[in-house]
Tab-separated table of N, CA and C in Angstrom:
chain	number	residue	atom	x	y	z
R	611	UNK	N	0.843	-1.173	0.000
R	611	UNK	CA	0.000	0.000	0.000
R	611	UNK	C	0.888	1.236	0.000
R	612	UNK	N	0.572	2.190	-0.846
R	612	UNK	CA	1.365	3.406	-0.953
R	612	UNK	C	1.049	4.385	0.174
R	613	UNK	N	2.048	5.181	0.514
R	613	UNK	CA	1.843	6.248	1.489
R	613	UNK	C	1.100	7.400	0.832
R	614	UNK	N	0.390	8.156	1.654
R	614	UNK	CA	-0.276	9.349	1.131
R	614	UNK	C	0.753	10.420	0.814
R	615	UNK	N	0.499	11.265	-0.174
R	615	UNK	CA	1.399	12.397	-0.415
R	615	UNK	C	1.404	13.325	0.798
R	616	UNK	N	2.471	14.062	0.953
R	616	UNK	CA	2.644	14.890	2.140
R	616	UNK	C	1.490	15.871	2.343
R	617	UNK	N	0.962	16.439	1.282
R	617	UNK	CA	-0.104	17.426	1.428
R	617	UNK	C	-1.437	16.807	1.830
R	618	UNK	N	-1.575	15.477	1.773
R	618	UNK	CA	-2.807	14.811	2.187
R	618	UNK	C	-2.700	14.140	3.553
R	619	UNK	N	-1.511	14.077	4.124
R	619	UNK	CA	-1.337	13.461	5.440
R	619	UNK	C	-1.909	14.359	6.524
R	620	UNK	N	-2.422	13.757	7.596
R	620	UNK	CA	-2.961	14.579	8.695
R	620	UNK	C	-1.841	15.319	9.415
R	621	UNK	N	-2.125	16.531	9.862
R	621	UNK	CA	-1.151	17.344	10.599
R	621	UNK	C	-1.455	17.218	12.082
R	622	UNK	N	-0.411	17.137	12.893
R	622	UNK	CA	-0.586	16.948	14.320
R	622	UNK	C	0.114	18.042	15.121
R	623	UNK	N	-0.347	18.226	16.338
R	623	UNK	CA	0.311	19.078	17.336
R	623	UNK	C	0.518	18.220	18.578
R	624	UNK	N	1.489	18.608	19.378
R	624	UNK	CA	1.872	17.812	20.535
R	624	UNK	C	1.739	18.662	21.793
R	625	UNK	N	0.976	18.161	22.748
R	625	UNK	CA	0.733	18.874	24.001
R	625	UNK	C	1.686	18.350	25.072
R	626	UNK	N	2.367	19.263	25.738
R	626	UNK	CA	3.213	18.913	26.871
R	626	UNK	C	2.361	19.047	28.123
R	627	UNK	N	2.168	17.947	28.829
R	627	UNK	CA	1.288	17.915	30.000
R	627	UNK	C	2.094	17.466	31.212
R	628	UNK	N	1.996	18.223	32.294
R	628	UNK	CA	2.558	17.778	33.570
R	628	UNK	C	1.395	17.471	34.499
R	629	UNK	N	1.616	16.557	35.433
R	629	UNK	CA	0.541	16.205	36.357
R	629	UNK	C	1.113	15.877	37.721
R	630	UNK	N	0.238	16.042	38.720
R	630	UNK	CA	0.577	15.705	40.098
R	630	UNK	C	-0.370	14.616	40.573
R	631	UNK	N	0.188	13.626	41.257
R	631	UNK	CA	-0.577	12.520	41.810
R	631	UNK	C	-0.073	12.243	43.228
R	632	UNK	N	-0.740	11.392	43.977
R	632	UNK	CA	-0.180	10.986	45.269
R	632	UNK	C	1.183	10.305	45.058
R	633	UNK	N	2.115	10.444	45.997
R	633	UNK	CA	3.470	9.928	45.807
R	633	UNK	C	3.564	8.416	45.591
R	634	UNK	N	2.626	7.650	46.125
R	634	UNK	CA	2.719	6.198	46.016
R	634	UNK	C	2.055	5.635	44.760
R	635	UNK	N	1.489	6.476	43.918
R	635	UNK	CA	0.789	5.989	42.730
R	635	UNK	C	1.739	5.927	41.537
R	636	UNK	N	1.416	5.027	40.618
R	636	UNK	CA	2.190	4.886	39.390
R	636	UNK	C	1.216	4.801	38.225
R	637	UNK	N	1.276	5.757	37.305
R	637	UNK	CA	0.376	5.782	36.155
R	637	UNK	C	1.104	5.274	34.917
R	638	UNK	N	0.426	4.462	34.138
R	638	UNK	CA	1.018	3.966	32.893
R	638	UNK	C	0.442	4.731	31.710
R	639	UNK	N	1.067	4.563	30.569
R	639	UNK	CA	0.602	5.194	29.346
R	639	UNK	C	-0.793	4.682	28.996
R	640	UNK	N	-1.021	3.395	29.193
R	640	UNK	CA	-2.319	2.794	28.888
R	640	UNK	C	-3.428	3.389	29.758
R	641	UNK	N	-3.153	3.578	31.047
R	641	UNK	CA	-4.150	4.155	31.951
R	641	UNK	C	-4.504	5.583	31.548
R	642	UNK	N	-3.487	6.368	31.215
R	642	UNK	CA	-3.729	7.754	30.799
R	642	UNK	C	-4.493	7.806	29.488
R	643	UNK	N	-4.159	6.913	28.546
R	643	UNK	CA	-4.854	6.861	27.262
R	643	UNK	C	-6.333	6.540	27.457
R	644	UNK	N	-6.633	5.561	28.281
R	644	UNK	CA	-8.025	5.187	28.527
R	644	UNK	C	-8.790	6.325	29.196
R	645	UNK	N	-8.151	7.019	30.130
R	645	UNK	CA	-8.817	8.142	30.806
R	645	UNK	C	-9.063	9.296	29.833
R	646	UNK	N	-8.123	9.546	28.921
R	646	UNK	CA	-8.327	10.602	27.922
R	646	UNK	C	-9.492	10.273	27.005
R	647	UNK	N	-9.565	9.048	26.531
R	647	UNK	CA	-10.673	8.656	25.658
R	647	UNK	C	-12.005	8.786	26.385
R	648	UNK	N	-12.037	8.360	27.633
R	648	UNK	CA	-13.283	8.464	28.411
R	648	UNK	C	-13.677	9.923	28.614
R	649	UNK	N	-12.711	10.770	28.924
R	649	UNK	CA	-12.985	12.191	29.130
R	649	UNK	C	-13.448	12.863	27.840
R	650	UNK	N	-12.822	12.511	26.720
R	650	UNK	CA	-13.217	13.139	25.455
R	650	UNK	C	-14.597	12.678	25.010
R	651	UNK	N	-14.933	11.411	25.247
R	651	UNK	CA	-16.286	10.934	24.912
R	651	UNK	C	-17.333	11.617	25.772
R	652	UNK	N	-17.012	11.833	27.055
R	652	UNK	CA	-17.977	12.480	27.942
R	652	UNK	C	-18.168	13.950	27.580
R	653	UNK	N	-17.095	14.617	27.172
R	653	UNK	CA	-17.158	16.044	26.879
R	653	UNK	C	-17.659	16.342	25.470
R	654	UNK	N	-17.212	15.557	24.477
R	654	UNK	CA	-17.482	15.880	23.073
R	654	UNK	C	-18.346	14.868	22.334
R	655	UNK	N	-18.580	13.703	22.936
R	655	UNK	CA	-19.315	12.657	22.246
R	655	UNK	C	-18.377	11.814	21.393
R	656	UNK	N	-18.915	10.771	20.780
R	656	UNK	CA	-18.092	9.863	19.996
R	656	UNK	C	-17.514	10.524	18.746
R	657	UNK	N	-18.318	11.302	18.048
R	657	UNK	CA	-17.841	11.942	16.818
R	657	UNK	C	-16.757	12.985	17.117
R	658	UNK	N	-16.964	13.785	18.146
R	658	UNK	CA	-15.965	14.783	18.523
R	658	UNK	C	-14.683	14.149	19.026
R	659	UNK	N	-14.814	13.040	19.737
R	659	UNK	CA	-13.646	12.320	20.230
R	659	UNK	C	-12.832	11.757	19.076
R	660	UNK	N	-13.502	11.260	18.061
R	660	UNK	CA	-12.798	10.723	16.893
R	660	UNK	C	-12.073	11.822	16.122
R	661	UNK	N	-12.639	13.022	16.073
R	661	UNK	CA	-11.980	14.131	15.372
R	661	UNK	C	-10.692	14.550	16.055
R	662	UNK	N	-10.631	14.445	17.378
R	662	UNK	CA	-9.431	14.840	18.114
R	662	UNK	C	-8.257	13.927	17.809
R	663	UNK	N	-8.510	12.618	17.720
R	663	UNK	CA	-7.472	11.618	17.484
R	663	UNK	C	-6.365	11.707	18.537
R	664	UNK	N	-6.758	11.703	19.814
R	664	UNK	CA	-5.799	11.827	20.917
R	664	UNK	C	-4.979	10.559	21.082
R	665	UNK	N	-3.671	10.706	21.236
R	665	UNK	CA	-2.758	9.601	21.499
R	665	UNK	C	-1.745	10.029	22.544
R	666	UNK	N	-1.509	9.189	23.522
R	666	UNK	CA	-0.460	9.432	24.514
R	666	UNK	C	0.811	8.799	23.972
R	667	UNK	N	1.835	9.620	23.745
R	667	UNK	CA	3.073	9.110	23.167
R	667	UNK	C	4.053	8.630	24.224
R	668	UNK	N	3.991	9.185	25.410
R	668	UNK	CA	4.902	8.751	26.454
R	668	UNK	C	4.551	9.380	27.785
R	669	UNK	N	4.839	8.646	28.863
R	669	UNK	CA	4.594	9.129	30.220
R	669	UNK	C	5.861	8.912	31.030
R	670	UNK	N	6.290	9.944	31.742
R	670	UNK	CA	7.401	9.845	32.691
R	670	UNK	C	6.884	10.285	34.045
R	671	UNK	N	7.141	9.473	35.063
R	671	UNK	CA	6.676	9.831	36.398
R	671	UNK	C	7.772	9.537	37.403
R	672	UNK	N	8.029	10.508	38.262
R	672	UNK	CA	8.997	10.350	39.346
R	672	UNK	C	8.329	10.850	40.616
R	673	UNK	N	7.905	9.935	41.465
R	673	UNK	CA	7.240	10.327	42.701
R	673	UNK	C	5.856	10.869	42.434
R	674	UNK	N	5.596	12.048	42.978
R	674	UNK	CA	4.271	12.639	42.852
R	674	UNK	C	4.089	13.430	41.565
R	675	UNK	N	5.171	13.730	40.863
R	675	UNK	CA	5.084	14.544	39.652
R	675	UNK	C	5.412	13.712	38.423
R	676	UNK	N	4.757	14.047	37.334
R	676	UNK	CA	4.999	13.334	36.091
R	676	UNK	C	4.730	14.218	34.900
R	677	UNK	N	5.053	13.704	33.727
R	677	UNK	CA	4.815	14.453	32.497
R	677	UNK	C	4.434	13.483	31.392
R	678	UNK	N	3.776	14.018	30.381
R	678	UNK	CA	3.351	13.211	29.245
R	678	UNK	C	3.334	14.073	27.999
R	679	UNK	N	3.481	13.417	26.846
R	679	UNK	CA	3.332	14.078	25.546
R	679	UNK	C	2.105	13.465	24.896
R	680	UNK	N	1.158	14.332	24.503
R	680	UNK	CA	-0.109	13.884	23.919
R	680	UNK	C	-0.246	14.487	22.532
R	681	UNK	N	-0.571	13.634	21.561
R	681	UNK	CA	-0.731	14.071	20.176
R	681	UNK	C	-2.200	14.311	19.873
R	682	UNK	N	-2.493	15.384	19.112
R	682	UNK	CA	-3.860	15.651	18.655
R	682	UNK	C	-3.803	16.249	17.254
R	683	UNK	N	-4.933	16.334	16.607
R	683	UNK	CA	-4.989	16.949	15.274
R	683	UNK	C	-4.722	18.450	15.384
R	684	UNK	N	-4.140	19.004	14.356
R	684	UNK	CA	-3.725	20.412	14.369
R	684	UNK	C	-4.882	21.375	14.598
R	685	UNK	N	-6.018	21.128	14.016
R	685	UNK	CA	-7.149	22.058	14.135
R	685	UNK	C	-7.944	21.874	15.420
R	686	UNK	N	-7.581	20.899	16.250
R	686	UNK	CA	-8.361	20.558	17.437
R	686	UNK	C	-7.619	20.824	18.744
R	687	UNK	N	-6.639	21.702	18.748
R	687	UNK	CA	-5.805	21.924	19.934
R	687	UNK	C	-6.632	22.455	21.105
R	688	UNK	N	-7.499	23.400	20.864
R	688	UNK	CA	-8.289	23.985	21.955
R	688	UNK	C	-9.196	22.941	22.615
R	689	UNK	N	-9.823	22.105	21.801
R	689	UNK	CA	-10.684	21.074	22.367
R	689	UNK	C	-9.869	20.005	23.090
R	690	UNK	N	-8.678	19.701	22.592
R	690	UNK	CA	-7.809	18.727	23.261
R	690	UNK	C	-7.357	19.255	24.622
R	691	UNK	N	-7.039	20.540	24.689
R	691	UNK	CA	-6.665	21.140	25.977
R	691	UNK	C	-7.828	21.058	26.966
R	692	UNK	N	-9.040	21.263	26.487
R	692	UNK	CA	-10.215	21.173	27.355
R	692	UNK	C	-10.394	19.752	27.886
R	693	UNK	N	-10.177	18.759	27.031
R	693	UNK	CA	-10.313	17.361	27.455
R	693	UNK	C	-9.275	17.034	28.518
R	694	UNK	N	-8.036	17.471	28.321
R	694	UNK	CA	-6.970	17.176	29.288
R	694	UNK	C	-7.263	17.822	30.634
R	695	UNK	N	-7.720	19.057	30.623
R	695	UNK	CA	-7.981	19.738	31.894
R	695	UNK	C	-9.213	19.193	32.615
R	696	UNK	N	-10.065	18.445	31.921
R	696	UNK	CA	-11.224	17.827	32.577
R	696	UNK	C	-10.858	16.562	33.352
R	697	UNK	N	-9.664	16.045	33.169
R	697	UNK	CA	-9.248	14.846	33.916
R	697	UNK	C	-9.093	15.192	35.384
R	698	UNK	N	-9.647	14.367	36.246
R	698	UNK	CA	-9.481	14.581	37.683
R	698	UNK	C	-8.967	13.332	38.381
R	699	UNK	N	-9.186	12.176	37.771
R	699	UNK	CA	-8.657	10.938	38.347
R	699	UNK	C	-8.459	9.910	37.242
R	700	UNK	N	-7.500	9.008	37.493
R	700	UNK	CA	-7.221	7.913	36.566
R	700	UNK	C	-7.198	6.640	37.382
R	701	UNK	N	-8.056	5.703	37.013
R	701	UNK	CA	-8.220	4.425	37.729
R	701	UNK	C	-8.344	4.634	39.236
R	702	UNK	N	-9.118	5.640	39.625
R	702	UNK	CA	-9.355	5.917	41.030
R	702	UNK	C	-8.267	6.726	41.715
R	703	UNK	N	-7.206	7.041	41.027
R	703	UNK	CA	-6.113	7.832	41.589
R	703	UNK	C	-6.329	9.295	41.234
R	704	UNK	N	-6.445	10.185	42.222
R	704	UNK	CA	-6.637	11.600	41.899
R	704	UNK	C	-5.396	12.177	41.225
R	705	UNK	N	-5.630	13.073	40.277
R	705	UNK	CA	-4.514	13.724	39.582
R	705	UNK	C	-4.903	15.142	39.206
R	706	UNK	N	-3.893	15.979	39.009
R	706	UNK	CA	-4.119	17.357	38.581
R	706	UNK	C	-3.230	17.643	37.371
R	707	UNK	N	-3.802	17.625	36.152
R	707	UNK	CA	-3.000	17.875	34.958
R	707	UNK	C	-2.887	19.366	34.646
R	708	UNK	N	-1.784	19.737	34.016
R	708	UNK	CA	-1.567	21.100	33.551
R	708	UNK	C	-0.940	21.030	32.161
R	709	UNK	N	-1.535	21.712	31.192
R	709	UNK	CA	-0.961	21.757	29.850
R	709	UNK	C	0.089	22.861	29.839
R	710	UNK	N	1.340	22.487	29.658
R	710	UNK	CA	2.450	23.450	29.676
R	710	UNK	C	2.610	24.187	28.356
R	711	UNK	N	2.326	23.521	27.259
R	711	UNK	CA	2.465	24.178	25.975
R	711	UNK	C	2.153	23.232	24.835
R	712	UNK	N	2.165	23.786	23.625
R	712	UNK	CA	1.861	23.039	22.412
R	712	UNK	C	2.986	23.268	21.431
R	713	UNK	N	3.380	22.208	20.729
R	713	UNK	CA	4.473	22.303	19.776
R	713	UNK	C	4.120	21.520	18.516
R	714	UNK	N	4.846	21.782	17.444
R	714	UNK	CA	4.623	21.089	16.180
R	714	UNK	C	5.405	19.803	16.052
R	715	UNK	N	6.400	19.577	16.926
R	715	UNK	CA	7.186	18.350	16.895
R	715	UNK	C	7.316	17.786	18.303
R	716	UNK	N	7.541	16.498	18.387
R	716	UNK	CA	7.706	15.852	19.696
R	716	UNK	C	8.982	16.363	20.356
R	717	UNK	N	10.036	16.464	19.584
R	717	UNK	CA	11.317	16.918	20.120
R	717	UNK	C	11.227	18.331	20.672
R	718	UNK	N	10.600	19.220	19.922
R	718	UNK	CA	10.423	20.591	20.389
R	718	UNK	C	9.569	20.663	21.640
R	719	UNK	N	8.560	19.827	21.699
R	719	UNK	CA	7.674	19.776	22.867
R	719	UNK	C	8.452	19.357	24.107
R	720	UNK	N	9.251	18.312	23.976
R	720	UNK	CA	10.019	17.824	25.126
R	720	UNK	C	11.090	18.811	25.563
R	721	UNK	N	11.800	19.397	24.600
R	721	UNK	CA	12.889	20.313	24.945
R	721	UNK	C	12.386	21.627	25.530
R	722	UNK	N	11.354	22.179	24.943
R	722	UNK	CA	10.906	23.504	25.349
R	722	UNK	C	10.067	23.497	26.619
R	723	UNK	N	9.141	22.540	26.722
R	723	UNK	CA	8.186	22.594	27.819
R	723	UNK	C	8.432	21.573	28.935
R	724	UNK	N	9.095	20.474	28.622
R	724	UNK	CA	9.297	19.436	29.625
R	724	UNK	C	10.743	19.336	30.080
R	725	UNK	N	11.597	20.208	29.600
R	725	UNK	CA	13.016	20.267	29.983
R	725	UNK	C	13.705	18.926	29.830
R	726	UNK	N	13.423	18.249	28.740
R	726	UNK	CA	14.112	17.001	28.436
R	726	UNK	C	15.050	17.255	27.283
R	727	UNK	N	16.313	17.368	27.570
R	727	UNK	CA	17.303	17.551	26.508
R	727	UNK	C	17.489	16.218	25.795
R	728	UNK	N	17.594	16.260	24.478
R	728	UNK	CA	17.733	15.019	23.721
R	728	UNK	C	19.182	14.558	23.651
R	729	UNK	N	20.085	15.347	24.061
R	729	UNK	CA	21.481	14.945	24.050
R	729	UNK	C	22.315	16.018	24.717
R	730	UNK	N	23.525	15.684	25.047
R	730	UNK	CA	24.390	16.666	25.680
R	730	UNK	C	24.824	17.723	24.689
R	731	UNK	N	24.867	18.955	25.114
R	731	UNK	CA	25.369	20.019	24.257
R	731	UNK	C	26.563	20.657	24.936
R	732	UNK	N	27.456	21.147	24.117
R	732	UNK	CA	28.687	21.717	24.627
R	732	UNK	C	28.947	23.023	23.890
R	733	UNK	N	29.318	24.039	24.611
R	733	UNK	CA	29.602	25.329	23.999
R	733	UNK	C	31.119	25.491	23.902
R	734	UNK	N	31.593	25.886	22.711
R	734	UNK	CA	33.024	26.095	22.532
R	734	UNK	C	33.268	27.260	21.585
R	735	UNK	N	34.522	27.646	21.518
R	735	UNK	CA	34.932	28.712	20.608
R	735	UNK	C	35.576	28.074	19.386
R	736	UNK	N	35.138	28.502	18.205
R	736	UNK	CA	35.670	27.955	16.958
R	736	UNK	C	36.175	29.088	16.080
R	737	UNK	N	37.055	28.747	15.181
R	737	UNK	CA	37.567	29.730	14.225
R	737	UNK	C	36.732	29.633	12.953
R	738	UNK	N	36.126	30.751	12.570
R	738	UNK	CA	35.303	30.781	11.369
R	738	UNK	C	35.439	32.150	10.734
R	739	UNK	N	35.738	32.179	9.461
R	739	UNK	CA	35.887	33.427	8.701
R	739	UNK	C	36.902	34.356	9.373
R	740	UNK	N	38.043	33.793	9.733
R	740	UNK	CA	39.149	34.549	10.343
R	740	UNK	C	38.764	35.243	11.648
R	741	UNK	N	37.841	34.652	12.386
R	741	UNK	CA	37.441	35.226	13.670
R	741	UNK	C	37.060	34.079	14.622
R	742	UNK	N	37.242	34.334	15.918
R	742	UNK	CA	36.794	33.366	16.910
R	742	UNK	C	35.319	33.612	17.198
R	743	UNK	N	34.522	32.546	17.092
R	743	UNK	CA	33.089	32.660	17.320
R	743	UNK	C	32.620	31.575	18.263
R	744	UNK	N	31.520	31.830	18.904
R	744	UNK	CA	30.930	30.874	19.829
R	744	UNK	C	30.068	29.896	19.052
R	745	UNK	N	30.177	28.589	19.389
R	745	UNK	CA	29.383	27.561	18.719
R	745	UNK	C	28.896	26.553	19.764
R	746	UNK	N	27.758	25.970	19.481
R	746	UNK	CA	27.200	24.944	20.351
R	746	UNK	C	27.184	23.649	19.561
R	747	UNK	N	27.848	22.627	20.081
R	747	UNK	CA	27.812	21.320	19.435
R	747	UNK	C	26.874	20.426	20.235
R	748	UNK	N	26.055	19.725	19.516
R	748	UNK	CA	25.042	18.887	20.156
R	748	UNK	C	25.207	17.460	19.674
R	749	UNK	N	25.014	16.508	20.567
R	749	UNK	CA	25.076	15.109	20.187
R	749	UNK	C	23.907	14.797	19.263
R	750	UNK	N	24.149	13.948	18.270
R	750	UNK	CA	23.121	13.638	17.287
R	750	UNK	C	22.069	12.737	17.797
C-alpha cells in the first residue's frame, strides 16, 4: 500500500502535559490513554472524540510529579486542551494535569516545555571566517 502524499497526510500538534498525583501511585501510558478517551467521549461525544485523534506518546513519572506528551490533530488543539484539563482521576487515583504548551514536533515539545534535553550540548569557541566565534555542538 502506498503512502499518502505529504499534502494529504494529517497534521498533528503535541501537548506537553505535567501532572501531580499521590506519591505512592504509578500511572502507565495505557491508563492515561483510557482516561483521555473516556474524558473526550464524555465532553465531546463519539464523533468529537474521533476528530481529536488523541494519542499518549509517552509518560514519565517520578514520585508525585509526572509528564506526558499527547498528540492531537492540528485544528483541534483547543478542544484537546479542554479534554486534558477535565481529567481529575485515573483508575481511582486523583490527579491534577496542567498543559504546559503546544508544539509542532515531539522533540520541540520535550525540549521547550518538559526540559528534556535530547542529548548533551557543549559550547566552545571555533575559528570561522578569520574570527573566533561561539558555537554549540550537540550530540546527534
